[in-house]
XYZ file of C-alpha atoms in Angstrom:
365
model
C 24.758 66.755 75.430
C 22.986 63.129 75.261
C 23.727 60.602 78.271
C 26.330 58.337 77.342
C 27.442 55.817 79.416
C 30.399 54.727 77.541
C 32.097 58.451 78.414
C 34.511 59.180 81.102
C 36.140 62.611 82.793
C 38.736 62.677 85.019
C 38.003 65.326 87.633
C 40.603 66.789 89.687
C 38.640 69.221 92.331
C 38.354 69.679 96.262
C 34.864 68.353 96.821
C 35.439 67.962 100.993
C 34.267 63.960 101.114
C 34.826 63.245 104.553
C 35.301 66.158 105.993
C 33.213 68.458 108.600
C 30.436 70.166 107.400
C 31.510 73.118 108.894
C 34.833 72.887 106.792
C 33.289 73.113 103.949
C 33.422 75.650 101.780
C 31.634 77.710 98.308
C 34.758 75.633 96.511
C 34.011 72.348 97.706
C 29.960 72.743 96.989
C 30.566 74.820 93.334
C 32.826 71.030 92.619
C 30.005 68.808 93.966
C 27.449 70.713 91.558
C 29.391 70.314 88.712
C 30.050 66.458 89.650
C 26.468 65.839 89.581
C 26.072 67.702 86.435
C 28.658 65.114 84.582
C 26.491 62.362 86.608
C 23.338 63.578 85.491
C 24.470 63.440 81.925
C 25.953 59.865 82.291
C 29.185 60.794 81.823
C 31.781 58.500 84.057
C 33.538 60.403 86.330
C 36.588 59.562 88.137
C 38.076 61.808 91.178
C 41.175 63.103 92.058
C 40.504 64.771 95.743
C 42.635 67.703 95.661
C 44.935 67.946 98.851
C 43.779 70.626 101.631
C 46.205 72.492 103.687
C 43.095 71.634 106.565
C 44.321 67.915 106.338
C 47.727 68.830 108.304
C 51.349 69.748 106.413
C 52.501 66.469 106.075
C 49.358 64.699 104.820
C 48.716 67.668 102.408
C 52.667 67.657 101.118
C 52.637 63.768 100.747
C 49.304 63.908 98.596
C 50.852 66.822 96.459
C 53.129 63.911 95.525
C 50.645 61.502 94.952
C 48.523 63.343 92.790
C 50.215 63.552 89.462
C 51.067 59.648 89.517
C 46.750 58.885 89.925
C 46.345 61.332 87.131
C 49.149 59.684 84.784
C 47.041 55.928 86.329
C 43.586 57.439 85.439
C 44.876 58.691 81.866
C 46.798 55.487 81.183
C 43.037 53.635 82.542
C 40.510 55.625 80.765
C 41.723 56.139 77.292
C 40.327 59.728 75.252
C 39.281 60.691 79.062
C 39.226 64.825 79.444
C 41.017 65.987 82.496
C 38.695 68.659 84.776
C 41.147 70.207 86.569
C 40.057 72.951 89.218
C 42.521 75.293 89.750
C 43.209 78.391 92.306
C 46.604 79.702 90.995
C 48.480 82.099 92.928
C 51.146 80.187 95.178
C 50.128 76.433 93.311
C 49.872 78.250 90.016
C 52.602 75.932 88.903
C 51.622 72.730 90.067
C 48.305 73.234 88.659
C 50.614 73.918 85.414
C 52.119 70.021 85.885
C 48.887 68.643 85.757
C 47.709 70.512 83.158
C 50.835 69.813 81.096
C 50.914 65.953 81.710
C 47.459 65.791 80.562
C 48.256 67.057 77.338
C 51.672 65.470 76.861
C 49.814 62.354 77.017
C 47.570 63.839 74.079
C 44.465 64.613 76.583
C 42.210 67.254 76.068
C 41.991 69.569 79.060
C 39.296 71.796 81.160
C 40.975 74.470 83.106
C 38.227 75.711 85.790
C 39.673 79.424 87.646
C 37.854 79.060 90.762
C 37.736 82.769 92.577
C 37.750 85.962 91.490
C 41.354 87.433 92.230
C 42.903 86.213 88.741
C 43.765 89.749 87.630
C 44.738 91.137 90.851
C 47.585 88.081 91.610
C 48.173 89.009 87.402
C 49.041 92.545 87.999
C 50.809 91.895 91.268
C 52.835 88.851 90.735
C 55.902 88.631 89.741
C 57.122 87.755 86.071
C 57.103 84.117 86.405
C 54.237 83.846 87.953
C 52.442 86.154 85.101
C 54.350 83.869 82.474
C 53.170 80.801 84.419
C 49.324 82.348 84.693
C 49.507 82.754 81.294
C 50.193 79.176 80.513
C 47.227 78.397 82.612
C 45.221 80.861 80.517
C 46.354 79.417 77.262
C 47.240 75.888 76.947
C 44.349 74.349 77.980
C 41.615 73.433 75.502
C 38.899 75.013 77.717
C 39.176 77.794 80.591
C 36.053 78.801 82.811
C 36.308 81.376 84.508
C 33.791 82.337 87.625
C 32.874 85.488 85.959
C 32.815 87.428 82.572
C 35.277 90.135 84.309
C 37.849 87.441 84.169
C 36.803 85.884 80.874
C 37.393 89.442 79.314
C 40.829 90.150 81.407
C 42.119 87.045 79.584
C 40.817 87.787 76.313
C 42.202 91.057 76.354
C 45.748 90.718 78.023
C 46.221 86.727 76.715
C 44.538 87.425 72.870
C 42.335 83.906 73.958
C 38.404 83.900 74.289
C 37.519 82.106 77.071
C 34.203 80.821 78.655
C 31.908 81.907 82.022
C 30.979 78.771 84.162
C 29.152 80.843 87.257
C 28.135 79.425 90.471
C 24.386 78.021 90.176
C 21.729 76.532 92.583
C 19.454 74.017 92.139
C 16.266 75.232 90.000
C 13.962 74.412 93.160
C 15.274 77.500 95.152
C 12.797 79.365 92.146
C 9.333 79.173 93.461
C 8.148 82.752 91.707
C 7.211 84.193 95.021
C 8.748 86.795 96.751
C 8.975 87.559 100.580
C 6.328 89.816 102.294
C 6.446 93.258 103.527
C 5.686 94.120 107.305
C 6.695 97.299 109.367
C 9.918 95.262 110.022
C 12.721 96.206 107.546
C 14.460 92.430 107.465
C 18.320 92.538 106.933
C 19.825 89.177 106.729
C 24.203 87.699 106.379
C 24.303 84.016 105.964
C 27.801 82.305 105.298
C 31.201 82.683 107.457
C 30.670 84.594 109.787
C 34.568 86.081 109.570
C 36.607 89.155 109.681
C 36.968 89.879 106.084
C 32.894 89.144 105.442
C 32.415 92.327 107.128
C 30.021 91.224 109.664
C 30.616 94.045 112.300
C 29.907 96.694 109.531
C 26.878 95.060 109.007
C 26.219 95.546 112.685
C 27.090 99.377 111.890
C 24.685 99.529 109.546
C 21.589 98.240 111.575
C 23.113 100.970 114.029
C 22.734 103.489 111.146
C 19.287 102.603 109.836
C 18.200 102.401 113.554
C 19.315 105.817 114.609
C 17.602 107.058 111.076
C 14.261 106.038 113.030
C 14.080 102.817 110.865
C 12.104 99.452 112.572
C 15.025 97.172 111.509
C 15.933 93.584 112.833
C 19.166 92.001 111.468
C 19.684 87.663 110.982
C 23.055 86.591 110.815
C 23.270 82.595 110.140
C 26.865 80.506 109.542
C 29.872 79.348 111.760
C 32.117 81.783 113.127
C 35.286 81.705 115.325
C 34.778 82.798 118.977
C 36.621 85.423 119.240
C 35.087 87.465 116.233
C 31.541 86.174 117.869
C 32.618 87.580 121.025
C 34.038 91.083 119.102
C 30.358 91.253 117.523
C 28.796 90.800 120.478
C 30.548 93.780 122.423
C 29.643 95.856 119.307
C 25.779 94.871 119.422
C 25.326 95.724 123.331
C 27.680 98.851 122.710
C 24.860 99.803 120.467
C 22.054 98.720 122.752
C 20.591 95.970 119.487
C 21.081 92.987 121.229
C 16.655 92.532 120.894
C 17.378 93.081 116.939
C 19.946 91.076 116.390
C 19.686 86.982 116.012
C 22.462 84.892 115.633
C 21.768 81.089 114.524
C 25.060 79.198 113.628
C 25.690 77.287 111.105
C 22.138 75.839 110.315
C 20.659 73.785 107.281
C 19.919 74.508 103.825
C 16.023 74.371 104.631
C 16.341 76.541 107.442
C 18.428 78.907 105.421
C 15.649 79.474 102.757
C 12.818 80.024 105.022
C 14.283 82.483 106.887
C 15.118 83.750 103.327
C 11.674 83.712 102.619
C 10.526 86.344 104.959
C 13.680 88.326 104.275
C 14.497 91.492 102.430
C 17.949 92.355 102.215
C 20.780 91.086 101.945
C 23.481 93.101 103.230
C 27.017 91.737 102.002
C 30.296 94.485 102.222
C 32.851 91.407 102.001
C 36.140 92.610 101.784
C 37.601 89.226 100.958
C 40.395 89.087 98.719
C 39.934 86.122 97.140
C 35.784 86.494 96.848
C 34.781 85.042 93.745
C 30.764 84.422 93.014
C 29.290 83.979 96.181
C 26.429 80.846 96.463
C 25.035 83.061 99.461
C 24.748 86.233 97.254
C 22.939 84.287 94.600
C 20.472 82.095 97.147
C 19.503 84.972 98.397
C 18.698 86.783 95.066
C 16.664 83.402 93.835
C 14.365 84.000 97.254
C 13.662 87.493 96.385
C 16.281 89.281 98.904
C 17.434 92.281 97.601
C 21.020 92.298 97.836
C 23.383 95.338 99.132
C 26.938 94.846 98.186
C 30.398 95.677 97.991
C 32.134 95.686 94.513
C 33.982 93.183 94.995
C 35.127 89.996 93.369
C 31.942 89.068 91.278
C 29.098 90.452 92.683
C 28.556 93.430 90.392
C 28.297 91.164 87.641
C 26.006 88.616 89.694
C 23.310 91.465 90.423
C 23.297 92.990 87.098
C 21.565 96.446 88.922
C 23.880 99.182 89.994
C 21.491 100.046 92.742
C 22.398 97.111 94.458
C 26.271 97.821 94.372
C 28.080 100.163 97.076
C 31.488 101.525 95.799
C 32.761 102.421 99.319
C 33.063 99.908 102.199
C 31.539 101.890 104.842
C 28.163 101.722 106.989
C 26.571 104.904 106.092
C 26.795 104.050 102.217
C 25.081 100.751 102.886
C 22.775 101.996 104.944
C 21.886 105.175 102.953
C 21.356 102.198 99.537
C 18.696 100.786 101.596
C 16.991 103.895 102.652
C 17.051 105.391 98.971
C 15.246 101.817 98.294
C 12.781 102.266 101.140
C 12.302 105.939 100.155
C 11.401 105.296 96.756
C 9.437 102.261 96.862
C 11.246 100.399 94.797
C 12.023 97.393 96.998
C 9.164 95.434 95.369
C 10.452 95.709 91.670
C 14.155 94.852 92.933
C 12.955 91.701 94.574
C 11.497 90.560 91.360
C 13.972 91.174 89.075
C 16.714 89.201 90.999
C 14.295 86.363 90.582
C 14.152 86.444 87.487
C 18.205 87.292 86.727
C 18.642 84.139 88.854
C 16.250 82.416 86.382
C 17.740 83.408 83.556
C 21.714 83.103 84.700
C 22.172 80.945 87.423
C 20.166 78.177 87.958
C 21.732 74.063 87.219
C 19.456 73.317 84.657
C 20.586 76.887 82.533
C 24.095 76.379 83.761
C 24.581 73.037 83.452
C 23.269 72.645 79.665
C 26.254 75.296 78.876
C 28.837 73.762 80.803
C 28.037 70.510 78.438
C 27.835 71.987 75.162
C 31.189 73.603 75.863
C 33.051 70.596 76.530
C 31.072 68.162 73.916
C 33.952 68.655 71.475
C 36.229 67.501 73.748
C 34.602 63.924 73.655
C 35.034 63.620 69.748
């Protein structure tokens, strides 16, 4: 799409402005991205912060009142304005559909972005109104995203509507061509929350597993975590006797993050997490060469693109056993390489970004 200064979104999207780094979350930087695509492409664009729960009950209640009066303002201010709204269904499914609907009562053209990746599990398991209600949020709007193309085809084939992918994308920098080195050290690395439904202490399992295989294995783990998971973790490292091959960092920079990527070599990632959608962490690693090991969960089968990489069942033997089929056939090399390039190709701003326009451009006319 060409810049255009004269155009204007309205944006309705949790993008965590004033809040604690540590708060925020793979929402809050996905919105930010996508901000500074409509920026970069001179398009005027006006926020609506959506309320978090995070801000306390009453704050968050009173600014669930506030926001559909400063989206009927904005619409009334910017005439032929799109409305970007962000949505996360399940319990605010319906006051996602109010926005959407007064929007388009007021003859606005409308994005629907489905952040996540549980829409057809809260589909099947919902109850009617809610799949009536879903629905709505499918089909009414002039554009959907979805996160990934499971969802995309779910709604195309239980909603009769054909629907578009907006992944999760990095910065084209994180590409350099290069990836990390080989030693006699087999380099596992976690970075993100460092929480219960992550998986963390099966990753711990695993470095148990791969050790007691005779393996040389050290194991990185780098995000914010709660104490009391740290100090579960902890017990479960010196029960193993790893503590010298395990090295926790905290929460630590973006730089940081990618050289320790750098010298990495796989990812290990058995999230369990209901609502997992495309994870930035699973894709920053792939874009630095890490060969990633994960569960099949939310969207990360569709995000590697390589059955190899996927493990069907949650346990630490399977992961482990992944890896050593990799070692054992020297294939680690080939693996690194191709998630390179499949972040190249897929998920990358400039790739990503050039879509996300040319999807909405009608919208402007």
């Amino acid at each position: 799409m060409k810049s255009n200064s004269t155009r204007h979104i309205i944006f309705y999207a949790p993008l965590g402005y004033g809040y604690p780094e540590q708060r925020l979350g793979g929402a809050e930087s996905g919105c930010r991205r996508t901000l500074k695509i409509y920026k970069n492409a001179g398009i005027n664009v006006h926020v609506i912060e959506k309320p978090a729960v995070s801000q306390g009950k009453l704050i968050y209640l009173f600014s669930l009142l506030i926001v559909p009066f400063s989206l009927f303002l904005k619409i009334i201010r910017y005439p032929n304005a799109p409305v970007h709204i962000v949505g996360f269904y399940c319990r605010i499914a319906f006051y996602e559909l109010i926005l959407v609907r007064i929007a388009k009562t007021m003859g606005r053209k409308v994005i629907y972005e489905m952040r996540n990746g549980n829409v057809k599990s809260s589909f099947i398991q919902g109850s009617e109104r809610y799949k009536k209600i879903l629905k709505k949020l499918c089909v009414e709007p002039d554009v959907v995203f979805a996160q990934g193309p499971e969802v995309v085809r779910f709604i195309e084939e239980e909603f009769g509507v054909k629907r578009n992918c907006y992944p999760n994308f990095i910065d084209d920098a994180y590409i350099n061509g290069k990836i990390p080195q080989r030693d006699e050290v087999v380099r596992l690395v976690f970075f993100g929350r460092i929480a219960k439904p992550k998986n963390i202490h099966l990753i711990i399992d695993v470095l148990e597993f791969l050790c007691e295989k005779g393996y040389n294995v050290h194991l990185d783990l780098i995000g914010s975590y709660l104490d009391d998971y740290y100090i579960l973790l902890q017990q479960r490292i010196k029960s193993y006797n790893l503590s010298d091959r395990v090295t926790f960092f905290g929460r630590k920079n973006l730089d940081f993050i990618v050289e320790k990527l750098r010298t990495s070599h796989y990812f290990v990632f058995p999230t369990e997490n209901k609502g997992e959608g495309h994870s930035n962490s699973l894709t920053e690693a792939m874009a630095c060469g890490v060969v990633p090991i994960v569960s099949d969960v939310g969207f990360n089968a569709s995000v590697c693109g390589n059955k190899e990489m996927v493990v069907k069942q949650i346990t630490a033997e399977c992961f482990a056993k992944k890896i050593m089929e990799i070692e054992s056939n020297g294939t680690w090399k080939s693996m690194s390489e191709y998630c390179v390039e499949r972040v190249k190709k897929n998920y990358i701003e400039s790739v990503v970004g050039r879509d996300l326009l040319n999807t909405i451009e009608p919208l402007f006319n």
